[in-house]
Amino acid sequence: LGALAGVLLWAVFRLIPPRPVLWLLIMALIGVVAAGAETLIKSTQMITSEQSAMWVKGRLSQIEWREGGAERLTLIDVDYPGIYQGIQPDKIRINLRTGGDIHQVGDYIRVRAVLMPPGGPVYPGGFDFARHAWFQGLGAVGFAVTGLEVVEPGDGSQWVAKLRADVARTVRQELGGQTGAVASALLTG
């Protein structure tokens, strides 16, 4: 996209003699067009209302550990088998409080979860999680009502993410508490 804008700018420069005000307008127009194109390319599918508990399948792309043994799972390539009609987000985030099969990044899992749209700002001018989620590609957030089940183990293609998750888990187990959480965050990002 940047290369296309550069070629366009070069072509316009050759046709129009240099006038500062005109050039500022042309560059602003190119910026607006590039921003609009980026928005269209992202186009995150987001659900619009809370969905009752449904079975969801997807590939684990990220695991974040929380206080008390809870986990926050990010799923990609999500499938809603036969239950959900309409908008189907490709990436969702689920909080998991209950146990289940031992899982790793890259595994294809199945879990029953309640999904809802990412929330907007709590007060005017506050942090807009819905906007943040849209740019991250998250189409829904929610929580699991059952333990998860590993449908198919990972194929090893996400070995960097798996290594990162293993280091984070080991550091949290060894150091424990707040110290382990901070050390894990500093080491693995």
Coordinates of N, CA, C and O in Angstrom, one line a residue:
L1 N 0.8 -1.2 0.0 CA 0.0 0.0 0.0 C 0.9 1.2 0.0 O 0.6 2.2 -0.7
G2 N 1.9 1.2 0.8 CA 2.9 2.4 0.8 C 3.6 2.6 -0.5 O 3.8 3.7 -0.9
A3 N 3.9 1.4 -1.2 CA 4.6 1.5 -2.5 C 3.7 2.1 -3.5 O 4.1 2.9 -4.3
L4 N 2.4 1.7 -3.4 CA 1.4 2.3 -4.4 C 1.3 3.8 -4.2 O 1.2 4.6 -5.1
A5 N 1.2 4.2 -2.9 CA 1.1 5.7 -2.6 C 2.4 6.4 -3.1 O 2.3 7.5 -3.6
G6 N 3.6 5.8 -3.0 CA 4.8 6.4 -3.4 C 4.8 6.6 -4.9 O 5.2 7.6 -5.5
V7 N 4.3 5.5 -5.7 CA 4.3 5.6 -7.1 C 3.3 6.7 -7.5 O 3.6 7.5 -8.5
L8 N 2.2 6.8 -6.9 CA 1.2 7.8 -7.2 C 1.7 9.2 -6.9 O 1.5 10.1 -7.7
L9 N 2.4 9.4 -5.8 CA 3.0 10.6 -5.5 C 4.1 11.0 -6.5 O 4.1 12.2 -6.9
W10 N 4.9 10.1 -6.9 CA 5.9 10.4 -8.0 C 5.2 10.8 -9.3 O 5.7 11.8 -9.9
A11 N 4.1 10.1 -9.7 CA 3.4 10.5 -10.9 C 2.8 11.9 -10.8 O 2.9 12.6 -11.8
V12 N 2.2 12.2 -9.7 CA 1.6 13.5 -9.5 C 2.7 14.6 -9.5 O 2.5 15.6 -10.1
F13 N 3.8 14.3 -8.9 CA 4.9 15.3 -8.8 C 5.5 15.6 -10.2 O 5.8 16.7 -10.5
R14 N 5.5 14.6 -11.1 CA 6.0 14.9 -12.5 C 5.0 15.7 -13.3 O 5.4 16.4 -14.2
L15 N 3.7 15.6 -12.9 CA 2.6 16.3 -13.7 C 2.4 17.7 -13.2 O 2.0 18.6 -14.0
I16 N 2.5 17.9 -11.9 CA 2.1 19.2 -11.3 C 3.4 19.9 -10.8 O 4.2 19.3 -10.0
P17 N 3.6 21.2 -11.1 CA 4.8 21.9 -10.6 C 4.7 22.0 -9.1 O 3.6 22.1 -8.6
P18 N 5.8 22.1 -8.4 CA 5.8 22.2 -7.0 C 5.2 23.5 -6.4 O 5.7 24.5 -6.7
R19 N 4.1 23.3 -5.7 CA 3.5 24.4 -5.0 C 3.2 23.8 -3.6 O 2.4 22.8 -3.5
P20 N 3.7 24.4 -2.6 CA 3.6 23.8 -1.2 C 2.2 23.5 -0.7 O 1.9 22.5 -0.2
V21 N 1.3 24.4 -0.9 CA -0.1 24.2 -0.4 C -0.7 23.1 -1.2 O -1.4 22.2 -0.6
L22 N -0.5 23.0 -2.5 CA -1.1 21.9 -3.3 C -0.5 20.6 -2.8 O -1.2 19.6 -2.7
W23 N 0.8 20.6 -2.6 CA 1.4 19.3 -2.2 C 0.9 18.9 -0.8 O 0.7 17.7 -0.6
L24 N 0.7 19.8 0.1 CA 0.1 19.4 1.4 C -1.2 18.8 1.2 O -1.6 17.8 1.9
L25 N -2.1 19.4 0.4 CA -3.4 18.8 0.2 C -3.3 17.4 -0.5 O -4.1 16.5 -0.1
I26 N -2.4 17.2 -1.4 CA -2.3 15.9 -2.1 C -1.8 14.9 -1.1 O -2.3 13.8 -1.0
M27 N -0.8 15.2 -0.2 CA -0.3 14.3 0.8 C -1.4 13.9 1.8 O -1.5 12.8 2.2
A28 N -2.2 14.9 2.2 CA -3.3 14.7 3.1 C -4.3 13.7 2.5 O -4.8 12.8 3.1
L29 N -4.6 13.9 1.2 CA -5.6 13.1 0.5 C -5.0 11.6 0.4 O -5.8 10.7 0.7
I30 N -3.8 11.5 0.1 CA -3.2 10.1 0.0 C -3.2 9.5 1.4 O -3.5 8.3 1.5
G31 N -3.0 10.2 2.5 CA -3.0 9.7 3.8 C -4.4 9.2 4.2 O -4.6 8.2 4.8
V32 N -5.4 10.0 3.8 CA -6.8 9.6 4.1 C -7.2 8.3 3.3 O -7.8 7.4 3.9
V33 N -6.8 8.3 2.1 CA -7.1 7.1 1.3 C -6.4 5.8 1.9 O -6.9 4.7 2.0
A34 N -5.1 6.0 2.3 CA -4.3 4.9 2.9 C -5.0 4.4 4.2 O -5.1 3.2 4.4
A35 N -5.4 5.4 5.0 CA -6.1 5.0 6.3 C -7.4 4.2 6.0 O -7.7 3.2 6.7
G36 N -8.2 4.7 5.0 CA -9.4 4.0 4.7 C -9.2 2.6 4.1 O -9.9 1.7 4.4
A37 N -8.1 2.5 3.3 CA -7.8 1.1 2.8 C -7.4 0.2 3.9 O -7.8 -1.0 3.9
E38 N -6.6 0.7 4.9 CA -6.2 -0.1 6.0 C -7.4 -0.6 6.8 O -7.5 -1.7 7.3
T39 N -8.4 0.3 7.0 CA -9.6 0.0 7.7 C -10.4 -1.1 7.0 O -10.9 -2.1 7.6
L40 N -10.5 -1.0 5.7 CA -11.2 -2.0 4.9 C -10.4 -3.4 4.9 O -11.0 -4.4 5.0
I41 N -9.1 -3.4 4.9 CA -8.3 -4.6 5.0 C -8.5 -5.3 6.3 O -8.7 -6.5 6.4
K42 N -8.5 -4.6 7.4 CA -8.7 -5.2 8.7 C -10.1 -5.8 8.9 O -10.2 -7.0 9.2
S43 N -11.1 -5.0 8.7 CA -12.5 -5.4 8.7 C -12.8 -6.6 9.6 O -13.1 -7.7 9.2
T44 N -12.7 -6.4 10.9 CA -13.0 -7.4 11.9 C -14.5 -7.7 12.1 O -15.2 -6.7 12.2
Q45 N -14.8 -8.9 12.0 CA -16.2 -9.3 12.2 C -16.5 -9.4 13.7 O -15.8 -10.1 14.4
M46 N -17.4 -8.5 14.2 CA -17.7 -8.5 15.7 C -19.2 -8.8 15.9 O -20.0 -8.4 15.2
I47 N -19.4 -9.7 16.9 CA -20.8 -9.9 17.3 C -21.4 -8.7 17.9 O -20.7 -7.8 18.4
T48 N -22.7 -8.6 17.8 CA -23.4 -7.4 18.3 C -24.2 -7.5 19.6 O -24.6 -6.5 20.2
S49 N -24.4 -8.8 20.0 CA -25.1 -9.0 21.3 C -24.6 -10.2 22.0 O -24.0 -11.1 21.3
E50 N -24.9 -10.3 23.3 CA -24.5 -11.5 24.0 C -25.2 -12.8 23.5 O -26.3 -12.8 23.2
Q51 N -24.4 -13.8 23.4 CA -24.9 -15.1 22.9 C -24.9 -16.1 24.1 O -24.0 -16.1 24.9
S52 N -26.0 -16.9 24.2 CA -26.1 -17.9 25.3 C -25.0 -18.9 25.1 O -24.3 -19.0 24.0
A53 N -24.8 -19.7 26.1 CA -23.7 -20.7 26.1 C -23.8 -21.6 24.8 O -24.9 -22.1 24.5
M54 N -22.7 -21.7 24.1 CA -22.6 -22.5 22.9 C -21.3 -23.2 22.8 O -20.3 -22.8 23.4
W55 N -21.2 -24.3 22.0 CA -20.0 -25.0 21.8 C -19.2 -24.2 20.8 O -19.7 -23.8 19.7
V56 N -17.9 -24.0 21.1 CA -17.0 -23.3 20.2 C -15.8 -24.1 20.0 O -15.2 -24.7 21.0
K57 N -15.3 -24.2 18.8 CA -14.0 -24.8 18.5 C -13.0 -23.9 17.9 O -13.5 -23.0 17.1
G58 N -11.8 -24.0 18.2 CA -10.8 -23.1 17.6 C -9.4 -23.5 18.0 O -9.1 -24.3 18.8
R59 N -8.4 -22.9 17.3 CA -7.0 -23.2 17.5 C -6.5 -22.2 18.6 O -6.7 -21.0 18.4
L60 N -5.8 -22.7 19.6 CA -5.3 -21.8 20.6 C -4.1 -21.0 20.1 O -3.1 -21.6 19.7
S61 N -4.2 -19.7 20.1 CA -3.0 -18.9 19.7 C -2.3 -18.2 20.8 O -1.2 -17.8 20.6
Q62 N -3.0 -18.1 22.0 CA -2.3 -17.5 23.1 C -3.0 -17.9 24.4 O -4.2 -18.1 24.4
I63 N -2.1 -18.1 25.4 CA -2.6 -18.5 26.7 C -2.0 -17.5 27.7 O -0.8 -17.3 27.7
E64 N -2.9 -16.8 28.5 CA -2.4 -15.9 29.5 C -2.9 -16.4 30.9 O -4.1 -16.7 31.0
W65 N -2.0 -16.4 31.9 CA -2.4 -16.9 33.2 C -2.8 -15.8 34.0 O -2.2 -14.7 34.0
R66 N -3.9 -16.0 34.9 CA -4.4 -15.0 35.8 C -4.3 -15.5 37.2 O -4.0 -16.7 37.4
E67 N -4.7 -14.7 38.1 CA -4.6 -15.0 39.5 C -5.6 -16.2 39.8 O -6.6 -16.3 39.2
G68 N -5.2 -17.0 40.8 CA -6.0 -18.1 41.2 C -6.1 -19.3 40.2 O -7.0 -20.1 40.2
G69 N -5.2 -19.4 39.2 CA -5.2 -20.5 38.3 C -6.1 -20.3 37.0 O -6.2 -21.1 36.2
A70 N -6.8 -19.1 36.9 CA -7.6 -18.8 35.8 C -6.7 -18.6 34.6 O -5.5 -18.2 34.7
E71 N -7.3 -18.8 33.4 CA -6.5 -18.5 32.1 C -7.4 -17.7 31.2 O -8.6 -17.7 31.2
R72 N -6.7 -16.9 30.4 CA -7.4 -16.2 29.3 C -6.8 -16.8 28.0 O -5.7 -16.7 27.7
L73 N -7.7 -17.4 27.2 CA -7.3 -18.0 26.0 C -7.8 -17.2 24.7 O -8.9 -16.7 24.7
T74 N -6.9 -17.1 23.8 CA -7.2 -16.5 22.5 C -7.3 -17.6 21.5 O -6.4 -18.4 21.3
L75 N -8.5 -17.7 20.8 CA -8.7 -18.7 19.8 C -8.8 -18.1 18.4 O -9.3 -17.0 18.2
I76 N -8.1 -18.7 17.4 CA -8.2 -18.3 16.0 C -8.9 -19.4 15.2 O -9.0 -20.5 15.7
D77 N -9.2 -19.1 14.0 CA -9.9 -20.1 13.1 C -11.1 -20.7 13.8 O -11.2 -22.0 13.9
V78 N -11.9 -19.9 14.4 CA -13.0 -20.4 15.3 C -14.2 -20.9 14.4 O -14.5 -20.4 13.4
D79 N -14.7 -22.0 15.0 CA -15.9 -22.7 14.3 C -17.0 -22.7 15.3 O -16.8 -23.1 16.5
Y80 N -18.2 -22.4 14.9 CA -19.4 -22.5 15.7 C -20.3 -23.5 15.2 O -21.2 -23.2 14.4
P81 N -20.1 -24.8 15.5 CA -20.8 -25.9 14.8 C -22.3 -25.9 15.0 O -22.8 -26.2 16.1
G82 N -23.0 -25.5 14.0 CA -24.4 -25.7 13.9 C -25.3 -24.8 14.8 O -26.5 -25.0 14.8
I83 N -24.7 -24.0 15.7 CA -25.5 -23.3 16.6 C -25.6 -21.8 16.3 O -26.7 -21.3 16.3
Y84 N -24.6 -21.2 15.9 CA -24.6 -19.7 15.8 C -24.7 -19.3 14.3 O -23.9 -19.8 13.5
Q85 N -25.7 -18.5 14.0 CA -25.9 -18.0 12.7 C -25.6 -16.5 12.6 O -25.8 -15.8 13.6
G86 N -25.2 -16.0 11.5 CA -24.9 -14.6 11.4 C -23.4 -14.4 11.4 O -22.6 -15.1 10.8
I87 N -23.0 -13.3 12.1 CA -21.6 -12.9 12.1 C -20.8 -14.0 12.9 O -21.1 -14.3 14.0
Q88 N -19.7 -14.4 12.3 CA -18.9 -15.4 13.0 C -17.4 -14.9 13.0 O -16.7 -15.0 12.1
P89 N -17.0 -14.3 14.2 CA -15.7 -13.8 14.3 C -14.6 -14.9 14.1 O -14.8 -16.0 14.5
D90 N -13.5 -14.5 13.5 CA -12.4 -15.4 13.3 C -11.5 -15.6 14.5 O -10.7 -16.5 14.6
K91 N -11.5 -14.6 15.4 CA -10.7 -14.6 16.6 C -11.5 -14.1 17.8 O -12.1 -13.1 17.8
I92 N -11.4 -14.9 18.9 CA -12.1 -14.6 20.1 C -11.2 -14.8 21.3 O -10.2 -15.5 21.2
R93 N -11.6 -14.2 22.4 CA -10.9 -14.4 23.7 C -11.8 -14.9 24.8 O -12.9 -14.3 24.9
I94 N -11.4 -16.0 25.5 CA -12.3 -16.6 26.5 C -11.6 -16.7 27.8 O -10.4 -17.1 27.8
N95 N -12.2 -16.4 28.9 CA -11.7 -16.6 30.2 C -12.1 -18.0 30.7 O -13.3 -18.4 30.6
L96 N -11.1 -18.8 31.2 CA -11.4 -20.1 31.6 C -11.0 -20.2 33.1 O -9.9 -20.0 33.5
R97 N -12.0 -20.6 33.9 CA -11.8 -20.7 35.3 C -11.8 -22.2 35.7 O -11.2 -22.5 36.8
T98 N -12.4 -23.1 35.0 CA -12.4 -24.5 35.3 C -11.3 -25.3 34.6 O -10.8 -24.8 33.6
G99 N -11.1 -26.4 35.1 CA -10.0 -27.3 34.5 C -10.5 -27.9 33.2 O -11.6 -27.7 32.7
G100 N -9.7 -28.8 32.7 CA -10.0 -29.5 31.5 C -8.8 -30.3 31.1 O -7.8 -30.5 31.8
D101 N -8.7 -30.7 29.8 CA -7.5 -31.3 29.3 C -6.3 -30.4 29.4 O -6.5 -29.2 29.4
I102 N -5.2 -31.0 29.5 CA -3.9 -30.2 29.4 C -3.8 -29.7 28.0 O -3.9 -30.4 27.0
H103 N -3.6 -28.4 27.9 CA -3.6 -27.8 26.6 C -2.4 -26.9 26.4 O -1.8 -26.4 27.3
Q104 N -2.0 -26.7 25.1 CA -0.8 -25.9 24.7 C -1.2 -25.0 23.5 O -2.2 -25.3 22.8
V105 N -0.4 -24.0 23.3 CA -0.6 -23.2 22.1 C -0.5 -24.0 20.9 O 0.4 -24.9 20.8
G106 N -1.4 -23.9 20.0 CA -1.4 -24.6 18.7 C -2.5 -25.8 18.8 O -2.8 -26.3 17.7
D107 N -2.9 -26.2 19.9 CA -4.0 -27.2 20.0 C -5.3 -26.7 19.5 O -5.6 -25.5 19.6
Y108 N -6.1 -27.6 18.9 CA -7.4 -27.3 18.4 C -8.3 -27.8 19.5 O -8.3 -28.9 19.9
I109 N -9.1 -26.8 20.2 CA -9.9 -27.2 21.3 C -11.3 -26.9 21.1 O -11.8 -26.3 20.2
R110 N -12.1 -27.5 22.0 CA -13.6 -27.4 22.0 C -14.0 -27.0 23.4 O -13.5 -27.6 24.4
V111 N -14.8 -26.0 23.6 CA -15.3 -25.5 24.9 C -16.7 -24.9 24.7 O -17.0 -24.3 23.7
R112 N -17.5 -25.0 25.8 CA -18.8 -24.4 25.8 C -18.6 -23.0 26.5 O -18.1 -22.9 27.6
A113 N -19.0 -21.9 25.8 CA -18.7 -20.6 26.3 C -19.9 -19.6 26.0 O -20.7 -19.8 25.1
V114 N -20.0 -18.6 26.8 CA -20.9 -17.5 26.6 C -20.0 -16.4 25.9 O -19.0 -16.0 26.5
L115 N -20.5 -15.9 24.8 CA -19.8 -14.9 24.1 C -20.5 -13.6 24.1 O -21.8 -13.6 24.0
M116 N -19.8 -12.5 24.1 CA -20.4 -11.1 24.0 C -19.5 -10.2 23.3 O -18.3 -10.5 23.1
P117 N -20.1 -9.1 22.8 CA -19.2 -8.1 22.1 C -18.3 -7.4 23.1 O -18.6 -7.3 24.2
P118 N -17.1 -7.0 22.6 CA -16.2 -6.3 23.5 C -16.9 -5.0 23.9 O -17.5 -4.3 23.2
G119 N -16.7 -4.6 25.2 CA -17.3 -3.5 25.8 C -16.7 -2.2 25.4 O -15.5 -2.1 25.1
G120 N -17.5 -1.1 25.3 CA -17.0 0.2 25.0 C -16.5 0.9 26.2 O -16.4 0.3 27.3
P121 N -16.3 2.2 26.2 CA -15.8 3.0 27.3 C -16.8 3.0 28.4 O -18.0 3.1 28.2
V122 N -16.4 2.9 29.7 CA -17.2 3.0 30.8 C -17.7 4.4 31.1 O -18.9 4.6 31.6
Y123 N -16.9 5.4 30.8 CA -17.3 6.8 31.0 C -16.8 7.5 29.7 O -15.9 7.1 29.1
P124 N -17.4 8.7 29.5 CA -17.0 9.5 28.3 C -15.5 9.8 28.3 O -14.9 10.2 29.3
G125 N -14.8 9.4 27.2 CA -13.4 9.7 27.1 C -12.5 8.6 27.7 O -11.3 8.6 27.7
G126 N -13.2 7.5 28.3 CA -12.4 6.4 28.9 C -11.9 5.5 27.8 O -12.1 5.6 26.6
F127 N -11.1 4.5 28.3 CA -10.5 3.5 27.4 C -11.6 2.7 26.7 O -12.6 2.2 27.3
D128 N -11.5 2.7 25.4 CA -12.5 2.0 24.5 C -12.0 0.6 24.1 O -11.3 0.5 23.1
F129 N -12.4 -0.4 24.9 CA -11.9 -1.7 24.7 C -12.4 -2.3 23.3 O -11.8 -3.0 22.6
A130 N -13.6 -1.9 22.9 CA -14.2 -2.3 21.7 C -13.3 -1.9 20.5 O -13.1 -2.6 19.6
R131 N -12.9 -0.6 20.5 CA -12.0 -0.1 19.5 C -10.6 -0.9 19.5 O -10.1 -1.3 18.5
H132 N -10.1 -1.1 20.7 CA -8.8 -1.8 20.8 C -9.0 -3.2 20.3 O -8.1 -3.7 19.6
A133 N -10.1 -3.9 20.6 CA -10.3 -5.3 20.2 C -10.5 -5.3 18.7 O -10.0 -6.2 18.0
W134 N -11.2 -4.3 18.1 CA -11.3 -4.3 16.7 C -10.0 -4.3 16.0 O -9.8 -5.0 15.0
F135 N -9.1 -3.4 16.4 CA -7.8 -3.4 15.8 C -6.9 -4.6 16.1 O -6.0 -4.9 15.3
Q136 N -7.2 -5.3 17.1 CA -6.5 -6.6 17.4 C -7.2 -7.8 16.6 O -6.6 -8.9 16.6
G137 N -8.3 -7.5 16.0 CA -9.0 -8.6 15.3 C -9.9 -9.4 16.1 O -10.4 -10.5 15.7
L138 N -10.2 -9.0 17.4 CA -11.0 -9.8 18.3 C -12.5 -9.5 18.0 O -12.9 -8.3 18.1
G139 N -13.3 -10.5 17.7 CA -14.7 -10.3 17.3 C -15.6 -10.6 18.5 O -16.8 -10.3 18.4
A140 N -15.1 -11.2 19.5 CA -16.0 -11.5 20.7 C -15.1 -11.8 21.9 O -13.9 -12.3 21.7
V141 N -15.6 -11.6 23.1 CA -15.0 -12.0 24.3 C -16.0 -12.8 25.1 O -17.2 -12.7 24.8
G142 N -15.6 -13.5 26.1 CA -16.5 -14.3 26.9 C -15.9 -15.1 27.9 O -14.7 -14.9 28.3
F143 N -16.6 -16.1 28.4 CA -16.1 -17.0 29.5 C -16.6 -18.4 29.2 O -17.7 -18.6 28.7
A144 N -15.8 -19.3 29.6 CA -16.1 -20.8 29.5 C -17.0 -21.2 30.6 O -16.8 -20.8 31.8
V145 N -18.0 -22.0 30.3 CA -18.9 -22.6 31.3 C -18.6 -24.0 31.6 O -19.1 -24.7 32.5
T146 N -17.7 -24.6 30.8 CA -17.2 -26.0 31.0 C -15.7 -26.0 30.8 O -15.1 -25.0 30.4
G147 N -15.1 -27.1 31.2 CA -13.6 -27.2 31.0 C -13.4 -27.4 29.5 O -14.3 -27.8 28.8
L148 N -12.2 -27.2 29.0 CA -12.0 -27.3 27.6 C -11.6 -28.8 27.3 O -11.1 -29.5 28.2
E149 N -11.7 -29.1 26.1 CA -11.4 -30.5 25.6 C -10.5 -30.3 24.4 O -10.8 -29.5 23.4
V150 N -9.3 -30.9 24.4 CA -8.4 -30.9 23.2 C -8.9 -31.8 22.2 O -9.0 -33.0 22.4
V151 N -9.3 -31.3 21.0 CA -9.9 -32.1 19.9 C -8.7 -32.7 19.1 O -8.7 -33.8 18.7
E152 N -7.7 -31.8 18.9 CA -6.6 -32.2 18.0 C -5.3 -31.5 18.6 O -5.3 -30.3 18.7
P153 N -4.3 -32.2 18.9 CA -3.0 -31.6 19.4 C -2.4 -30.7 18.3 O -2.6 -31.0 17.1
G154 N -1.7 -29.7 18.7 CA -1.0 -28.8 17.8 C 0.0 -29.5 16.9 O 0.5 -30.6 17.2
D155 N 0.2 -28.9 15.7 CA 1.1 -29.6 14.7 C 2.6 -29.0 14.8 O 3.4 -29.4 14.1
G156 N 2.8 -28.2 15.8 CA 4.2 -27.6 16.0 C 4.5 -26.4 15.2 O 5.6 -25.9 15.2
S157 N 3.6 -25.9 14.4 CA 3.9 -24.7 13.6 C 4.0 -23.5 14.4 O 4.5 -22.5 13.9
Q158 N 3.4 -23.4 15.6 CA 3.5 -22.3 16.4 C 4.5 -22.5 17.6 O 4.2 -22.2 18.7
W159 N 5.7 -22.9 17.2 CA 6.7 -23.3 18.2 C 7.2 -22.1 19.0 O 7.5 -22.3 20.2
V160 N 7.2 -21.0 18.4 CA 7.7 -19.8 19.2 C 6.7 -19.4 20.3 O 7.0 -19.1 21.4
A161 N 5.4 -19.4 19.9 CA 4.3 -19.1 20.9 C 4.3 -20.1 21.9 O 4.1 -19.8 23.1
K162 N 4.5 -21.4 21.6 CA 4.5 -22.5 22.6 C 5.7 -22.3 23.5 O 5.5 -22.5 24.8
L163 N 6.9 -22.0 23.0 CA 8.0 -21.8 23.9 C 7.8 -20.6 24.8 O 8.1 -20.7 26.0
R164 N 7.2 -19.5 24.3 CA 6.9 -18.4 25.1 C 5.9 -18.8 26.3 O 6.1 -18.4 27.4
A165 N 4.9 -19.5 25.9 CA 3.9 -19.9 26.9 C 4.6 -20.9 28.0 O 4.3 -20.8 29.2
D166 N 5.4 -21.8 27.5 CA 6.1 -22.7 28.5 C 7.0 -21.9 29.4 O 7.1 -22.2 30.6
V167 N 7.8 -20.9 28.9 CA 8.7 -20.1 29.8 C 7.8 -19.4 30.8 O 8.1 -19.3 32.0
A168 N 6.7 -18.8 30.3 CA 5.9 -18.0 31.2 C 5.3 -18.9 32.3 O 5.3 -18.5 33.5
R169 N 4.8 -20.1 32.0 CA 4.2 -21.0 32.9 C 5.3 -21.4 34.0 O 5.0 -21.5 35.2
T170 N 6.5 -21.8 33.5 CA 7.5 -22.2 34.4 C 7.9 -21.1 35.4 O 8.1 -21.3 36.6
V171 N 8.1 -19.9 34.9 CA 8.5 -18.8 35.8 C 7.4 -18.5 36.8 O 7.7 -18.3 38.0
R172 N 6.1 -18.5 36.4 CA 5.0 -18.3 37.3 C 5.0 -19.4 38.4 O 4.7 -19.1 39.5
Q173 N 5.2 -20.7 38.0 CA 5.2 -21.8 39.0 C 6.4 -21.7 40.0 O 6.2 -21.9 41.1
E174 N 7.5 -21.3 39.4 CA 8.7 -21.3 40.3 C 8.7 -20.1 41.3 O 9.1 -20.3 42.4
L175 N 8.3 -18.9 40.8 CA 8.4 -17.7 41.7 C 7.1 -17.5 42.4 O 7.1 -17.0 43.5
G176 N 5.9 -17.8 41.8 CA 4.6 -17.7 42.4 C 4.2 -16.3 42.7 O 5.0 -15.3 42.6
G177 N 2.9 -16.1 42.9 CA 2.3 -14.8 43.3 C 2.6 -13.6 42.3 O 2.8 -13.8 41.1
Q178 N 2.7 -12.4 42.9 CA 2.9 -11.2 42.1 C 4.3 -11.2 41.5 O 4.5 -10.8 40.3
T179 N 5.3 -11.7 42.2 CA 6.7 -11.8 41.7 C 6.7 -12.6 40.4 O 7.4 -12.2 39.4
G180 N 6.1 -13.8 40.5 CA 6.1 -14.6 39.3 C 5.4 -14.0 38.1 O 5.8 -14.1 37.0
A181 N 4.3 -13.3 38.4 CA 3.5 -12.7 37.3 C 4.3 -11.6 36.7 O 4.4 -11.5 35.4
V182 N 5.0 -10.7 37.5 CA 5.8 -9.6 36.9 C 7.0 -10.2 36.1 O 7.3 -9.8 35.0
A183 N 7.7 -11.2 36.7 CA 8.8 -11.8 36.0 C 8.4 -12.4 34.7 O 9.1 -12.3 33.7
S184 N 7.3 -13.1 34.7 CA 6.8 -13.8 33.5 C 6.5 -12.7 32.5 O 6.8 -12.9 31.3
A185 N 5.8 -11.6 32.9 CA 5.5 -10.6 31.9 C 6.7 -9.9 31.3 O 6.8 -9.6 30.1
L186 N 7.8 -9.7 32.2 CA 9.0 -9.1 31.7 C 9.8 -10.0 30.8 O 10.4 -9.5 29.8
L187 N 9.8 -11.3 31.0 CA 10.5 -12.2 30.2 C 9.8 -12.5 28.9 O 10.5 -12.7 27.9
T188 N 8.5 -12.6 28.9 CA 7.8 -13.1 27.7 C 7.0 -12.1 27.0 O 6.5 -12.3 25.9
G189 N 6.8 -10.9 27.6 CA 6.1 -9.8 26.9 C 4.7 -9.8 27.2 O 3.9 -10.6 27.4

